[in-house]
Each structure stands twice: as structure tokens, then as C-alpha cells.
Coordinates of C-alpha atoms in Angstrom, one line a residue:
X27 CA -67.4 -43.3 37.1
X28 CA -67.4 -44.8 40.9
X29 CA -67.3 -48.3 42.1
X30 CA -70.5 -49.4 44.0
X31 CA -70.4 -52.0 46.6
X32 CA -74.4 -52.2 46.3
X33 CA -76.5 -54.5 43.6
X34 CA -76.7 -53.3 40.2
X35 CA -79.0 -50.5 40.1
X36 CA -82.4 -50.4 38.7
X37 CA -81.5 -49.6 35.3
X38 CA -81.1 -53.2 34.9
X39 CA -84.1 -54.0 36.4
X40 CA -86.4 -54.4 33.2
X41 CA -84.1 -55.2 30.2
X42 CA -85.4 -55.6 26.6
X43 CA -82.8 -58.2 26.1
X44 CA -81.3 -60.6 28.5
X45 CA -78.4 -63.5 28.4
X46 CA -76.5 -65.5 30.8
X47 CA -74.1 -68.4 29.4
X48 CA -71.7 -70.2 32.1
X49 CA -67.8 -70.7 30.5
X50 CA -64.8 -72.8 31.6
X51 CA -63.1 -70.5 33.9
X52 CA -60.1 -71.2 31.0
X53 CA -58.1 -68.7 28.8
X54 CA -60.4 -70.5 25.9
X55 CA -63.4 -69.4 28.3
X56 CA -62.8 -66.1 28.6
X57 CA -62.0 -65.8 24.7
X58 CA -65.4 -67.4 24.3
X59 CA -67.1 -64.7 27.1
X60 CA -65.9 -62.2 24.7
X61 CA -67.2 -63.4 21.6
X62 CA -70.3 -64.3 22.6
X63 CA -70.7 -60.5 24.2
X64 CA -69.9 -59.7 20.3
X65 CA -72.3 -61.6 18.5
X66 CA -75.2 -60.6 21.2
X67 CA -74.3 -56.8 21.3
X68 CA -74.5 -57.4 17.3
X69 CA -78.2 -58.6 17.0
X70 CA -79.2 -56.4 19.6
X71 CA -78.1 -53.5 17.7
X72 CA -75.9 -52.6 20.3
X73 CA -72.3 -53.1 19.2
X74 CA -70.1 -51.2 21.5
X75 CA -65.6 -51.5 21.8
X76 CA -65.7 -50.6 25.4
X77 CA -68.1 -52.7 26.2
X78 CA -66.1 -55.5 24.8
X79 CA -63.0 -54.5 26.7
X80 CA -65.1 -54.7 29.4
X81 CA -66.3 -58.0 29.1
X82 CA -63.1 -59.4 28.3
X83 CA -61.5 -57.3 31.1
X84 CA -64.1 -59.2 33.9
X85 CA -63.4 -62.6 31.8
X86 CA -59.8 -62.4 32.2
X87 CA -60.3 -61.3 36.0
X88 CA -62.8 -64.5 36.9
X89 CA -60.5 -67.0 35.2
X90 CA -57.2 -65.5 36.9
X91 CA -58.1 -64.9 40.3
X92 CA -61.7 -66.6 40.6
X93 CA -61.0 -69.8 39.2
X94 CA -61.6 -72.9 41.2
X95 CA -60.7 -75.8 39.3
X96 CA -63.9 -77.6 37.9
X97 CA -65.8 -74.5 38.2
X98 CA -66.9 -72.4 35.6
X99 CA -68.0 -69.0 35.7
X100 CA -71.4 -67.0 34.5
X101 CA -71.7 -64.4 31.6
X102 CA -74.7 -62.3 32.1
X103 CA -75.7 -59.0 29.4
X104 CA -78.8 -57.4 29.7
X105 CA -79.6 -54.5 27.7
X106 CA -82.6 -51.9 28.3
X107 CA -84.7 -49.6 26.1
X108 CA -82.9 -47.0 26.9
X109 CA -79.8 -48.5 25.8
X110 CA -78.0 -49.5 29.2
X111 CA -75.6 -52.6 28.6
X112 CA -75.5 -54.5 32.0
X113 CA -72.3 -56.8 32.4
X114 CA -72.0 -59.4 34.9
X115 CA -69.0 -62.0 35.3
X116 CA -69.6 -64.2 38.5
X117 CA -66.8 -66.6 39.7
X118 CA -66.8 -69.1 42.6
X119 CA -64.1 -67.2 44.4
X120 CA -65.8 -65.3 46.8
X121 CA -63.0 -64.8 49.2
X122 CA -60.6 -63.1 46.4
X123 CA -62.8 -59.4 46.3
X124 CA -61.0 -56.7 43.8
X125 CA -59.8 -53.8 45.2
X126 CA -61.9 -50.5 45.0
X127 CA -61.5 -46.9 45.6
X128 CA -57.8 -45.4 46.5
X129 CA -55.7 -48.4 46.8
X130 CA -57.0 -49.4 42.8
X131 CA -55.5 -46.8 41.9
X132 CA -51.8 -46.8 43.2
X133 CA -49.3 -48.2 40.6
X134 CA -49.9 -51.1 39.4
X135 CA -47.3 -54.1 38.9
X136 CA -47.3 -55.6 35.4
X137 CA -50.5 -56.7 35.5
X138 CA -53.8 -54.7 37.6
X139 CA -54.7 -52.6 34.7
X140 CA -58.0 -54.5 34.3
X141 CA -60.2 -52.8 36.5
X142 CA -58.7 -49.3 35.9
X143 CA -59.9 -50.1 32.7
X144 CA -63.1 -51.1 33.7
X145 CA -63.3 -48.0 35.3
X146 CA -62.5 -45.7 33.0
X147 CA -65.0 -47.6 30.3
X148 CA -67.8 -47.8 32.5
X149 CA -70.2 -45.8 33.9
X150 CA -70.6 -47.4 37.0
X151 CA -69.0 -50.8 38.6
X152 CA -68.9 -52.8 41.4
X153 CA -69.2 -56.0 43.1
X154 CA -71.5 -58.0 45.3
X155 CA -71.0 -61.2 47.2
X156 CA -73.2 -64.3 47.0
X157 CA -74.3 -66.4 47.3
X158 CA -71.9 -68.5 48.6
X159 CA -69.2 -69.0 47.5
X160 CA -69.6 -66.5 44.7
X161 CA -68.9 -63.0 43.5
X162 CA -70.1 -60.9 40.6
X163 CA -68.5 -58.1 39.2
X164 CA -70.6 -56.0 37.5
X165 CA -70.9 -52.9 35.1
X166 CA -73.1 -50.6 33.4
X167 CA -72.3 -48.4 30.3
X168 CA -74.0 -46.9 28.1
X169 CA -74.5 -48.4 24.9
X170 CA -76.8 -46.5 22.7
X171 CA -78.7 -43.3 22.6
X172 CA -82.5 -43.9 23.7
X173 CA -84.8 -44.3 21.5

């Protein structure tokens, strides 16, 4: 479980199912960004408690440090035949990157526990830049066996 700096991988590339919904970048928002993620994972057959921790983990992250005000912020799920749950948050705060790698993992303050999280739920992770001004933080789990 490793963050990547590159573009989700290819096992994204071809989902079976696919949604995108942008949110108020609002506590209300990111409720919402989570129970959407439910209701989806749900008629896709693919319910799954990390990945909902997940999605509410990136949620919280996009309205606390990539809010701009009057912006909102992008859900995307996408989910593949062989049962890979792609999550995407993007927020309009592409100058506020999370910290990867070593420094993620010294001791936290009271809050920072999000993407330690994140990391520990997902398979992979990471974050691209763009276009500007935007980020997306992104990750992949596994949802389902294949088949």
C-alpha cells in the first residue's frame, strides 16, 4: 500500500460502472460525498466499509484544506469487472498537495489521521495535479472478488 504520484493506473481504465457528482466543498458536502458513495456501492453490488472511510476520509480532506469559497469539489467512483473501486475527490486547491511517503507518517497533531487511513484502506493512492487550479486525490481498493 504505496502512494503514487502518477495517474490512476489502468485498472480504472474500463469500468463497468462509472459516477461523478460535484458537492459544496461544506461539512453537509462531504456528508453527502459519503452517502452517495453508499447508495452507489449498493446497486453496484459492491458495498464495501473501507471504501466508505475512504471516501469520507478524501471528502473531509477537499472541504478542509481544498476549499475555495464558491467552489465545490468532484466525487468520482468507478468500479471494474474485476471488482476494483476507483475513488477520486478533486478540489480547486491545487497549491495545498498532502504529504506522502516519510514525513505522512511522523506523529500526527490532533488531526492528520486521514490519509494514514487512506493508506492503510487502500491498495494504492495518490495525487495528481490539474488542471489548473485543481488536485485529485485518488484511490483504488479492492472491492469484490472477480467474477
Amino acid at each position: 500500500m504505496t502512494p503514487e504520484s502518477a495517474a490512476v493506473g489502468p485498472l480504472c481504465a474500463d469500468p463497468l460502472y462509472r459516477f461523478s457528482v460535484p458537492l459544496s466543498a461544506t461539512r453537509r458536502g462531504a456528508r453527502l460525498a459519503r452517502l452517495l458513495a453508499a447508495e452507489r456501492l449498493r446497486e453496484w453490488g459492491a458495498e464495501s466499509d473501507a471504501a466508505l472511510l475512504v471516501v469520507a476520509e478524501l471528502a473531509a480532506n477537499a472541504v478542509l484544506h481544498g476549499r475555495v469559497p464558491g467552489r465545490s469539489f468532484r466525487l468520482a467512483l468507478a468500479l471494474t469487472g474485476s471488482g476494483t473501486l476507483c475513488v477520486e475527490v478533486t478540489d480547486t486547491r491545487g497549491d495545498r498537495m498532502p504529504v506522502q511517503g516519510p514525513l505522512a507518517a511522523e506523529a500526527p497533531g490532533e488531526s492528520g489521521y486521514g490519509l494514514l487511513l487512506v493508506e492503510e484502506l487502500a491498495d494504492r493512492w495518490g495525487v495528481r495535479s490539474g488542471p489548473v487550479p485543481c488536485k485529485t486525490v485518488w484511490a483504488e481498493l479492492n472491492v469484490r472478488p472477480a467474477g
